Coordinates of C-alpha atoms in Angstrom, one line a residue:
M1 CA 12.3 12.4 11.1
E2 CA 11.2 11.0 14.5
F3 CA 12.0 7.6 16.1
F4 CA 10.5 5.1 18.5
T5 CA 11.4 1.7 19.8
S6 CA 9.2 -1.1 18.8
Y7 CA 8.2 -4.2 20.7
D8 CA 11.5 -6.1 20.1
G9 CA 13.9 -3.2 20.5
T10 CA 14.1 -2.3 16.8
V11 CA 14.3 1.5 16.3
L12 CA 11.8 2.6 13.7
A13 CA 11.4 6.0 12.0
F14 CA 8.5 8.0 10.9
R15 CA 7.8 11.6 9.8
T16 CA 4.8 13.8 9.9
I17 CA 3.8 16.4 7.3
G18 CA 0.8 18.6 6.9
D19 CA -1.9 20.0 9.1
G20 CA -5.2 18.6 10.4
P21 CA -6.4 15.4 12.0
P22 CA -3.8 12.6 11.9
L23 CA -3.8 10.0 9.2
L24 CA -1.4 7.1 9.5
C25 CA -0.2 6.0 6.1
L26 CA 1.4 2.6 5.5
P27 CA 3.8 2.3 2.5
G28 CA 4.0 -0.6 0.2
G29 CA 6.6 -1.9 -2.2
P30 CA 6.8 -4.2 -0.4
G31 CA 10.0 -2.9 1.3
R32 CA 9.9 0.7 -0.1
A33 CA 10.5 3.6 2.2
A34 CA 7.6 5.9 2.8
E35 CA 9.3 8.7 0.9
Y36 CA 7.6 7.5 -2.4
L37 CA 4.2 8.5 -1.0
G38 CA 5.2 12.2 -1.0
D39 CA 2.3 14.2 0.4
L40 CA -0.3 11.9 -1.3
G41 CA -1.2 14.4 -3.9
G42 CA -1.7 17.3 -1.5
L43 CA -3.7 15.3 1.1
S44 CA -1.5 16.9 3.7
A45 CA -3.3 20.2 3.2
R46 CA -6.1 19.0 5.4
R47 CA -4.5 16.0 7.2
T48 CA -1.4 15.5 9.3
L49 CA 0.1 12.5 7.5
I50 CA 2.1 10.1 9.7
L51 CA 4.5 8.3 7.4
P52 CA 6.4 5.4 8.9
D53 CA 9.3 3.6 7.3
T54 CA 8.7 -0.2 7.6
R55 CA 11.3 -1.9 9.6
G56 CA 14.5 -2.3 7.5
T57 CA 13.5 0.4 5.1
G58 CA 14.4 4.1 4.9
A59 CA 15.6 5.5 8.2
S60 CA 14.2 2.5 10.2
A61 CA 16.7 0.0 11.5
M62 CA 17.1 -3.5 9.9
P63 CA 15.9 -6.0 12.5
A64 CA 18.2 -8.8 13.8
D65 CA 15.5 -11.3 12.7
L66 CA 14.3 -10.7 9.1
A67 CA 11.3 -13.0 9.8
T68 CA 9.9 -10.0 11.7
C69 CA 9.5 -8.2 8.4
R70 CA 6.7 -10.6 7.4
V71 CA 3.4 -8.8 6.9
D72 CA 1.4 -10.3 9.7
R73 CA 4.3 -9.7 12.2
L74 CA 4.5 -6.0 11.2
V75 CA 1.1 -5.5 12.8
A76 CA 2.9 -5.3 16.1
D77 CA 5.0 -2.3 14.8
I78 CA 1.8 -0.4 13.8
E79 CA 0.3 -1.0 17.3
A80 CA 3.6 0.1 18.9
L81 CA 3.5 3.3 16.8
R82 CA -0.1 4.0 17.8
R83 CA 0.9 3.7 21.5
H84 CA 4.0 5.9 20.9
L85 CA 1.8 8.6 19.4
G86 CA -0.7 8.4 22.2
L87 CA -3.7 7.9 19.9
D88 CA -6.6 5.9 21.2
H89 CA -8.0 5.6 17.7
L90 CA -6.6 5.8 14.2
D91 CA -7.6 6.8 10.7
L92 CA -5.5 4.3 8.8
L93 CA -4.5 4.3 5.1
G94 CA -2.5 1.6 3.4
H95 CA -1.1 1.6 -0.1
S96 CA -0.2 -1.5 -2.2
A97 CA 1.5 -4.0 0.1
G98 CA 0.8 -1.6 2.9
G99 CA -2.9 -2.3 2.2
S100 CA -2.4 -5.9 3.1
L101 CA -0.8 -4.8 6.4
A102 CA -3.6 -2.3 7.0
M103 CA -6.2 -5.0 6.6
L104 CA -4.3 -7.3 9.0
Y105 CA -4.1 -4.5 11.6
A106 CA -7.8 -3.9 11.2
A107 CA -8.6 -7.6 11.7
A108 CA -6.4 -7.7 14.9
H109 CA -7.4 -4.3 16.3
P110 CA -10.8 -3.4 15.0
D111 CA -11.6 -1.3 18.1
R112 CA -8.7 1.0 17.4
L113 CA -9.9 2.2 14.0
D114 CA -12.2 5.1 13.1
S115 CA -11.7 4.5 9.4
L116 CA -9.7 2.4 6.9
T117 CA -8.6 3.6 3.5
L118 CA -7.1 1.1 1.1
V119 CA -5.4 2.6 -1.9
A120 CA -4.5 0.1 -4.7
P121 CA -4.1 -2.5 -2.0
S122 CA -2.4 -5.9 -2.4
L123 CA -4.9 -8.5 -1.7
A124 CA -2.3 -11.2 -0.9
G125 CA -2.7 -10.6 2.8
V126 CA -6.3 -11.8 2.7
G127 CA -5.7 -14.6 0.2
L128 CA -7.5 -13.0 -2.8
P129 CA -6.1 -12.6 -6.3
S130 CA -5.0 -9.1 -7.3
D131 CA -4.6 -9.5 -11.0
T132 CA -8.1 -10.5 -12.2
G133 CA -8.5 -9.2 -15.7
A134 CA -5.0 -7.9 -15.9
D135 CA -4.4 -9.2 -19.5
E136 CA -7.4 -7.1 -20.7
V137 CA -6.0 -4.0 -19.0
I138 CA -2.6 -4.5 -20.6
A139 CA -4.2 -5.1 -24.0
A140 CA -6.2 -2.0 -23.8
R141 CA -3.0 0.1 -23.6
A142 CA -1.5 -1.4 -26.8
G143 CA -1.4 2.0 -28.5
E144 CA 1.2 3.4 -26.1
P145 CA 4.7 3.7 -27.6
W146 CA 6.3 1.9 -24.6
H147 CA 3.8 -1.0 -24.7
A148 CA 5.8 -3.8 -26.4
E149 CA 8.8 -3.4 -24.2
A150 CA 6.7 -3.1 -21.0
V151 CA 4.8 -6.3 -21.8
T152 CA 8.0 -8.2 -22.3
A153 CA 9.3 -6.8 -19.0
H154 CA 6.0 -7.7 -17.3
R155 CA 6.5 -11.3 -18.3
H156 CA 9.9 -11.4 -16.8
V157 CA 8.7 -9.8 -13.6
K158 CA 5.9 -12.3 -13.3
A159 CA 8.2 -15.2 -13.9
A160 CA 10.8 -14.1 -11.4
N161 CA 11.1 -16.1 -8.2
T162 CA 12.5 -13.2 -6.2
F163 CA 12.4 -9.4 -6.1
A164 CA 16.1 -9.4 -6.9
E165 CA 15.4 -11.5 -10.1
A166 CA 12.7 -9.0 -11.1
A167 CA 14.7 -5.9 -10.4
P168 CA 16.5 -5.6 -13.8
H169 CA 13.2 -5.6 -15.6
R170 CA 11.3 -3.3 -13.3
L171 CA 12.0 0.1 -15.0
A172 CA 10.9 -1.2 -18.4
F173 CA 7.8 -2.7 -16.8
E174 CA 6.9 0.4 -14.8
P175 CA 4.9 2.3 -17.5
L176 CA 2.1 -0.2 -17.0
M177 CA 1.8 0.9 -13.3
Y178 CA 1.0 4.5 -14.1
G179 CA -1.9 6.1 -15.7
R180 CA 0.4 8.5 -17.5
W181 CA 4.0 7.8 -18.3
D182 CA 5.1 11.4 -18.0
D183 CA 8.1 13.1 -16.4
A184 CA 6.6 12.8 -12.9
A185 CA 5.9 9.1 -13.4
R186 CA 9.4 8.5 -14.7
A187 CA 11.1 10.2 -11.8
H188 CA 8.8 8.4 -9.3
A189 CA 9.7 5.0 -10.9
A190 CA 13.4 5.8 -11.2
A191 CA 13.5 6.5 -7.4
D192 CA 12.3 3.0 -6.6
P193 CA 15.6 1.1 -6.4
A194 CA 17.2 3.6 -3.9
Q195 CA 14.1 3.6 -1.8
R196 CA 13.6 -0.2 -1.7
A197 CA 15.2 -2.6 0.7
L198 CA 15.3 -6.0 -1.1
P199 CA 15.7 -8.1 2.1
V200 CA 12.4 -6.6 3.4
S201 CA 10.8 -7.2 0.0
E202 CA 11.8 -10.8 0.0
H203 CA 10.5 -11.5 3.5
Y204 CA 7.3 -9.5 3.4
Y205 CA 5.2 -12.5 2.3
K206 CA 7.8 -15.3 2.9
D207 CA 6.2 -18.3 4.6
Y208 CA 3.0 -16.3 5.1
T209 CA -0.3 -18.2 4.7
P210 CA -3.4 -16.2 5.5
D211 CA -6.2 -17.7 7.6
T212 CA -8.7 -16.6 5.0
E213 CA -11.7 -17.9 6.9
E214 CA -10.8 -16.0 10.1
L215 CA -9.7 -12.9 8.2
R216 CA -13.0 -12.7 6.3
R217 CA -14.9 -13.2 9.6
S218 CA -13.0 -10.4 11.3
L219 CA -13.1 -8.0 8.4
G220 CA -16.8 -8.8 7.8
A221 CA -17.5 -7.5 11.4
L222 CA -15.3 -4.4 11.1
P223 CA -17.1 -1.6 12.9
C224 CA -15.5 1.3 10.9
P225 CA -16.2 2.5 7.4
V226 CA -13.8 1.5 4.6
L227 CA -12.8 3.3 1.5
L228 CA -11.3 1.1 -1.3
V229 CA -9.6 3.1 -4.1
A230 CA -8.4 1.4 -7.2
G231 CA -7.0 2.8 -10.5
E232 CA -8.9 2.0 -13.7
V233 CA -5.7 0.8 -15.4
D234 CA -3.9 -0.7 -12.4
L235 CA -2.6 -4.2 -12.6
W236 CA -2.3 -5.0 -8.9
P237 CA -5.1 -4.8 -8.0
T238 CA -7.1 -4.5 -11.1
S239 CA -10.4 -2.6 -10.7
R240 CA -12.2 -6.0 -11.1
A241 CA -10.1 -7.5 -8.3
A242 CA -10.9 -4.5 -6.1
A243 CA -14.6 -4.9 -6.8
D244 CA -14.4 -8.6 -5.9
A245 CA -12.7 -7.7 -2.6
A246 CA -15.2 -5.0 -1.6
P247 CA -17.7 -7.4 -0.1
L248 CA -15.1 -8.4 2.5
F249 CA -16.3 -5.3 4.4
P250 CA -19.7 -4.5 5.9
E251 CA -19.5 -0.7 5.3
V252 CA -17.5 0.0 2.2
T253 CA -17.2 2.7 -0.5
L254 CA -15.5 1.5 -3.7
A255 CA -14.0 4.2 -5.8
I256 CA -12.5 3.4 -9.2
Q257 CA -10.4 6.4 -10.3
P258 CA -10.6 6.9 -14.1
G259 CA -7.4 6.7 -16.0
A260 CA -5.3 6.0 -12.8
G261 CA -2.7 3.3 -12.3
H262 CA -1.1 2.1 -9.1
Y263 CA -0.3 5.5 -7.8
P264 CA -3.6 7.4 -8.2
W265 CA -2.4 10.5 -6.4
L266 CA 0.2 11.1 -9.2
D267 CA -2.2 10.5 -12.0
D268 CA -4.9 13.0 -10.8
Q269 CA -4.2 14.7 -7.6
R270 CA -7.5 16.6 -7.4
A271 CA -9.6 13.5 -8.0
F272 CA -7.6 11.4 -5.5
T273 CA -7.6 14.0 -2.7
A274 CA -11.3 14.8 -3.3
T275 CA -12.2 11.1 -3.0
V276 CA -10.1 10.4 0.2
E277 CA -10.9 13.7 1.9
G278 CA -14.6 13.4 1.0
F279 CA -14.6 10.0 2.7
L280 CA -12.7 11.0 5.8
S281 CA -14.9 14.1 6.3
T282 CA -17.9 11.8 6.9
V283 CA -16.1 9.7 9.6
R284 CA -17.3 10.1 13.2

């Protein structure tokens, strides 16, 4: 684990794994430590993955002002890390809520990116719905033995006003977030509570209102190529929502991974790494 001091004096942590050109990977949750990303299905075999813990999560310090955990204000942490690393340009990957952050960083610092990879990104940061067609995705999995309990838990999660309210229902809901509810998925889901900092989760989007017109203008002029990866059975974003978001970018590749949920590197490592590495190998 390595550390650096961000713009406001908060000490933030990151680790690097793998070998090859650097790829900065932003975790989601929101508020989940980067540990859950693992090595992104073996992507570290050809890339040096830089995995920061968002402020207040994992080994990063909790800031004195929790308002600095809001997604748009986290852009300054990413820029501080880029400077600390001495990188003039970045290949940037964002997963889930980290995808919202990655898009906001791209809008603010388009000249710093060589590529942008969005994996199952939350679209809240750009003011778009993430759950278009989710009811159909849920209904299509009705044959699964866990389905009835997961659907009930899903209703509770959606009705919750805070992450803390949703927390008791998350594990029962989690099978809907994976393409396969096997031992690896169960272990991954069970690790969530210990990896998640609820104060960060609660403040990530608190009082955030995107300037959708300005964001669409900025992203529509993005000079780097974009890869948008969505799981076929993911709920946030659904494959339909991801397809609706693709036109935000002038040079975009949309990849819907068959049978995958919100963590496509767990559902099919080979397919995921082939998609991402295939895209990154064409950059520059």
